[in-house]
Amino acid sequence: MSNQQKKALWIWYPGDFEIWLGNRFNNRRTERGAMFPPFWKQDSHWATVAFSIDLDLDVPEKICIATEGSFNLMLDGHLQFGMPETFVVPAGRHQLCFKVHNTATPPALFVDGDTVKSNGTWLATYEDKIWIDEWGKAHGSGCYVPAACWYFDDIDSGPSTFRLPRHYISPVAATHEREGLLLDFGRETMGYLTFKDIQGEGFVNIFYGESREEALDRAFCETLDQLQVYADVIIDNAINHCSERRADYTMTTSKAFRYIYIECAGGVHVGEVGAEREDGWCEHPAQGSFKCSDEELNRIWQVSAYTLELTTREFFVDGIKRDRWTWSGDAIQSYLMNYYLHFDNDCVRRTIRQLRGKDPVTAHINTIMDYTFYWFKSILDYHLYSGDTDFVREMYPRMCTLMEYCLGRANGEGMMEGQPDDWIFVDWVDFPMHKRGTLCFEQLLFCKALETMHTCAKLLGIDSPYGMLADDLLKKTRASFWSEERHAFLHAIEDGKMNEMVTKFPNMFAIIYGYADERERDAILRHVLLNEQVEAITTPYMRFYELEALCMMGMQASVLPEMKSYWGGMLREGATTFWEKYVPSEQGTQHLAMYGRPYGKSLCHAWGASPIYILGKYFLGVRPTKAGYEEYEVRPHLGGLEWMEGSVPTPFGEIEVSVRPSSVTVRSDGGSGTLILGDRRIPIPAGEVVNVPTP
């Protein structure tokens, strides 16, 4: 029995807490003081949920009960009186059932006794007529699923009370600018601004900036707040919040910033200004690390780690200023980076559940076709790194209904085309790229989604048609798009004609997903990935995959200067976190602009942190070859570095790797590993240090 099953935990219907929290999370974004909700469908939690467990007690047992919502209790199908805080379950075999109702927050239950404890062993269902009519007889109806838990083990603190931890920080510099005060907190952060010793009456106007220029630009600053201070109350105008007047005040919503510009008007004055930094990630037993002979690369890894820490919140968010939303394409990269930094699998599961939402499916995830396909793959990635088959079992029914939606929108050839209500994203590009018709890029992602369905079904012992569908689609895609003459996969079929544009996008995914043979991979490398005539990628988003494809081809010696040039270029521009997009030819405030707005670019964007993944998987060379690192390999590659060392978190602890000019040393806390050095394969026993001389 796991530790989670030995203790009492708050439980709720699987996915409902994540959906509710996601709604609260995604709707906190503001622009110039106005709330800015996401533009995709947002589901709600079930209002009534029933929880059940079968018991066999040797002696009577007293249980303590807490719920979020009103509830009733039934013992063996018989309704008990009231909503008791305690209840004695008689000895013998019994069925204990609770129905909890709550429209404001997800219905949740906490039960704690000597042996009877709410946890993942309970069953849950949302209310339906079959279940009500067939109480105790409908266990085969398919509506029962294991209740979901998220480590809430305090009876006095239900899941809806969850808040991220905070700690106080002070600015590192303050200067008087125009009529106000400019504060510099030293680096990008996220938190709640605090004011001490508020005196007088009037207005406090607050301008937040990821850059100094944004904070000082009253006309175009994108994140604003205003406090209206009276003798007896303080009104936060951004959210129409009114509170009793006190000398000290903390803002009620968190914001992203490095710089804060404050102007006081009408006779109000404030003393010390600081912030309660909102800590988005949690401590874990194993933490990834990296250090090498190149100090700039060390700095790149450290800033990447800080970027991912800031964007790892209740969920994996894209950027902490903009958009502050969960996007599936962004999230799948955050998951992979996370497996090499914090191994926060709770946040992975939360984000996957929240993104999926509920049935029926009426649109692609985030309305983006490619983001739906990434969502499927993220589940199989999670299983590979975590070994958590139960989560695959939980998500598989929702994978099936989402795949049914996708297949229902395929064209006559079984390929995916964008419909009028779809967004075909691929990437932000600086060159004209048609995104209509049948894109090769989308077919490769769709094929991987079908393969994922097949693998998950096989893992669960379920027969499925998805393997044959994937094989058929891959054959059609290769026949339609591969060009021997161009040595590449071509772009798209538009209006029945081939658009013969060559871009890196489908070609690097053909390498990553194994859809090109060795001869084709070599041709793609020479004629596409290393071809300066093919348009360059300018976002860290797709550079993630470009560098991965190059590393898979053994090109670490080329990837190293690319990382130093691209991510090092942001550092040389003063970045303290990595950006949504970086174009080296731009200068000054051009680096801040995007979407036609002078400060539209996110300067702390999760997909900017990809060096964590590249360095952990392809330089230290650590990757699982069986689910949960039951088996793994270490294939280090210096790529031009003199030496490197680091650690990778796993379900059982850490794998530590040190590569020196004369030797490679590996130590692991568990699993069955293999160190691969050229043609040599050296076993890595758990708990032992393996030191191998190198020629």
PDB file of N, CA and C in Angstrom, residues 141-175:
ATOM      1  N   SER A 141     -21.520  -0.266 -14.715  1.00  0.00           N
ATOM      2  CA  SER A 141     -22.093   0.676 -15.669  1.00  0.00           C
ATOM      3  C   SER A 141     -21.053   1.551 -16.343  1.00  0.00           C
ATOM      4  N   GLY A 142     -19.835   1.548 -15.837  1.00  0.00           N
ATOM      5  CA  GLY A 142     -18.795   2.351 -16.455  1.00  0.00           C
ATOM      6  C   GLY A 142     -18.691   3.751 -15.890  1.00  0.00           C
ATOM      7  N   CYS A 143     -19.543   4.104 -14.914  1.00  0.00           N
ATOM      8  CA  CYS A 143     -19.496   5.468 -14.397  1.00  0.00           C
ATOM      9  C   CYS A 143     -18.585   5.578 -13.179  1.00  0.00           C
ATOM     10  N   TYR A 144     -18.063   4.463 -12.683  1.00  0.00           N
ATOM     11  CA  TYR A 144     -17.167   4.511 -11.536  1.00  0.00           C
ATOM     12  C   TYR A 144     -15.729   4.663 -12.007  1.00  0.00           C
ATOM     13  N   VAL A 145     -15.003   5.547 -11.375  1.00  0.00           N
ATOM     14  CA  VAL A 145     -13.583   5.724 -11.659  1.00  0.00           C
ATOM     15  C   VAL A 145     -12.881   6.016 -10.342  1.00  0.00           C
ATOM     16  N   PRO A 146     -11.587   5.720 -10.235  1.00  0.00           N
ATOM     17  CA  PRO A 146     -10.882   6.026  -8.982  1.00  0.00           C
ATOM     18  C   PRO A 146     -10.916   7.513  -8.672  1.00  0.00           C
ATOM     19  N   ALA A 147     -11.157   7.850  -7.433  1.00  0.00           N
ATOM     20  CA  ALA A 147     -11.159   9.259  -7.034  1.00  0.00           C
ATOM     21  C   ALA A 147      -9.753   9.822  -7.144  1.00  0.00           C
ATOM     22  N   ALA A 148      -9.661  11.087  -7.516  1.00  0.00           N
ATOM     23  CA  ALA A 148      -8.362  11.729  -7.726  1.00  0.00           C
ATOM     24  C   ALA A 148      -7.920  12.477  -6.478  1.00  0.00           C
ATOM     25  N   CYS A 149      -6.628  12.445  -6.204  1.00  0.00           N
ATOM     26  CA  CYS A 149      -6.105  13.112  -5.018  1.00  0.00           C
ATOM     27  C   CYS A 149      -4.915  13.988  -5.383  1.00  0.00           C
ATOM     28  N   TRP A 150      -4.679  15.003  -4.603  1.00  0.00           N
ATOM     29  CA  TRP A 150      -3.544  15.901  -4.833  1.00  0.00           C
ATOM     30  C   TRP A 150      -2.911  16.279  -3.499  1.00  0.00           C
ATOM     31  N   TYR A 151      -2.656  15.302  -2.650  1.00  0.00           N
ATOM     32  CA  TYR A 151      -1.878  15.497  -1.433  1.00  0.00           C
ATOM     33  C   TYR A 151      -2.454  16.537  -0.478  1.00  0.00           C
ATOM     34  N   PHE A 152      -3.768  16.694  -0.436  1.00  0.00           N
ATOM     35  CA  PHE A 152      -4.394  17.539   0.577  1.00  0.00           C
ATOM     36  C   PHE A 152      -4.754  16.633   1.747  1.00  0.00           C
ATOM     37  N   ASP A 153      -3.987  16.723   2.833  1.00  0.00           N
ATOM     38  CA  ASP A 153      -4.152  15.769   3.927  1.00  0.00           C
ATOM     39  C   ASP A 153      -4.529  16.429   5.248  1.00  0.00           C
ATOM     40  N   ASP A 154      -4.989  17.686   5.199  1.00  0.00           N
ATOM     41  CA  ASP A 154      -5.394  18.408   6.404  1.00  0.00           C
ATOM     42  C   ASP A 154      -6.911  18.569   6.388  1.00  0.00           C
ATOM     43  N   ILE A 155      -7.582  18.008   7.382  1.00  0.00           N
ATOM     44  CA  ILE A 155      -9.040  18.048   7.411  1.00  0.00           C
ATOM     45  C   ILE A 155      -9.571  19.475   7.491  1.00  0.00           C
ATOM     46  N   ASP A 156      -8.770  20.385   8.014  1.00  0.00           N
ATOM     47  CA  ASP A 156      -9.205  21.779   8.167  1.00  0.00           C
ATOM     48  C   ASP A 156      -8.886  22.652   6.955  1.00  0.00           C
ATOM     49  N   SER A 157      -8.207  22.093   5.950  1.00  0.00           N
ATOM     50  CA  SER A 157      -7.834  22.877   4.773  1.00  0.00           C
ATOM     51  C   SER A 157      -8.233  22.104   3.520  1.00  0.00           C
ATOM     52  N   GLY A 158      -9.438  22.370   3.050  1.00  0.00           N
ATOM     53  CA  GLY A 158      -9.931  21.706   1.860  1.00  0.00           C
ATOM     54  C   GLY A 158      -9.216  22.172   0.613  1.00  0.00           C
ATOM     55  N   PRO A 159      -9.367  21.447  -0.482  1.00  0.00           N
ATOM     56  CA  PRO A 159      -8.625  21.788  -1.709  1.00  0.00           C
ATOM     57  C   PRO A 159      -8.930  23.174  -2.249  1.00  0.00           C
ATOM     58  N   SER A 160     -10.144  23.695  -2.044  1.00  0.00           N
ATOM     59  CA  SER A 160     -10.469  25.019  -2.595  1.00  0.00           C
ATOM     60  C   SER A 160      -9.743  26.145  -1.870  1.00  0.00           C
ATOM     61  N   THR A 161      -9.135  25.850  -0.711  1.00  0.00           N
ATOM     62  CA  THR A 161      -8.378  26.873   0.029  1.00  0.00           C
ATOM     63  C   THR A 161      -6.931  26.972  -0.452  1.00  0.00           C
ATOM     64  N   PHE A 162      -6.557  26.130  -1.426  1.00  0.00           N
ATOM     65  CA  PHE A 162      -5.166  26.070  -1.849  1.00  0.00           C
ATOM     66  C   PHE A 162      -4.666  27.416  -2.356  1.00  0.00           C
ATOM     67  N   ARG A 163      -3.496  27.803  -1.904  1.00  0.00           N
ATOM     68  CA  ARG A 163      -2.799  28.976  -2.405  1.00  0.00           C
ATOM     69  C   ARG A 163      -1.317  28.635  -2.507  1.00  0.00           C
ATOM     70  N   LEU A 164      -0.669  29.184  -3.501  1.00  0.00           N
ATOM     71  CA  LEU A 164       0.771  28.984  -3.612  1.00  0.00           C
ATOM     72  C   LEU A 164       1.481  29.693  -2.459  1.00  0.00           C
ATOM     73  N   PRO A 165       2.582  29.137  -1.991  1.00  0.00           N
ATOM     74  CA  PRO A 165       3.321  29.797  -0.895  1.00  0.00           C
ATOM     75  C   PRO A 165       3.938  31.110  -1.368  1.00  0.00           C
ATOM     76  N   ARG A 166       4.194  32.011  -0.411  1.00  0.00           N
ATOM     77  CA  ARG A 166       4.763  33.322  -0.721  1.00  0.00           C
ATOM     78  C   ARG A 166       5.914  33.631   0.234  1.00  0.00           C
ATOM     79  N   HIS A 167       6.808  34.509  -0.224  1.00  0.00           N
ATOM     80  CA  HIS A 167       7.785  35.065   0.708  1.00  0.00           C
ATOM     81  C   HIS A 167       8.096  36.498   0.283  1.00  0.00           C
ATOM     82  N   TYR A 168       8.476  37.312   1.244  1.00  0.00           N
ATOM     83  CA  TYR A 168       8.639  38.746   1.021  1.00  0.00           C
ATOM     84  C   TYR A 168       9.962  39.034   0.320  1.00  0.00           C
ATOM     85  N   ILE A 169       9.918  39.939  -0.663  1.00  0.00           N
ATOM     86  CA  ILE A 169      11.131  40.402  -1.331  1.00  0.00           C
ATOM     87  C   ILE A 169      11.109  41.926  -1.385  1.00  0.00           C
ATOM     88  N   SER A 170      12.290  42.514  -1.439  1.00  0.00           N
ATOM     89  CA  SER A 170      12.427  43.969  -1.518  1.00  0.00           C
ATOM     90  C   SER A 170      13.084  44.344  -2.840  1.00  0.00           C
ATOM     91  N   PRO A 171      12.810  45.528  -3.336  1.00  0.00           N
ATOM     92  CA  PRO A 171      13.505  45.982  -4.546  1.00  0.00           C
ATOM     93  C   PRO A 171      14.990  46.156  -4.270  1.00  0.00           C
ATOM     94  N   VAL A 172      15.800  46.021  -5.334  1.00  0.00           N
ATOM     95  CA  VAL A 172      17.240  46.191  -5.172  1.00  0.00           C
ATOM     96  C   VAL A 172      17.656  47.626  -5.464  1.00  0.00           C
ATOM     97  N   ALA A 173      16.762  48.389  -6.094  1.00  0.00           N
ATOM     98  CA  ALA A 173      17.086  49.789  -6.402  1.00  0.00           C
ATOM     99  C   ALA A 173      15.794  50.582  -6.517  1.00  0.00           C
ATOM    100  N   ALA A 174      15.861  51.867  -6.173  1.00  0.00           N
ATOM    101  CA  ALA A 174      14.712  52.772  -6.290  1.00  0.00           C
ATOM    102  C   ALA A 174      15.219  54.121  -6.764  1.00  0.00           C
ATOM    103  N   THR A 175      14.583  54.650  -7.800  1.00  0.00           N
ATOM    104  CA  THR A 175      14.969  55.966  -8.324  1.00  0.00           C
ATOM    105  C   THR A 175      13.719  56.794  -8.560  1.00  0.00           C
TER     106      THR A 175
END
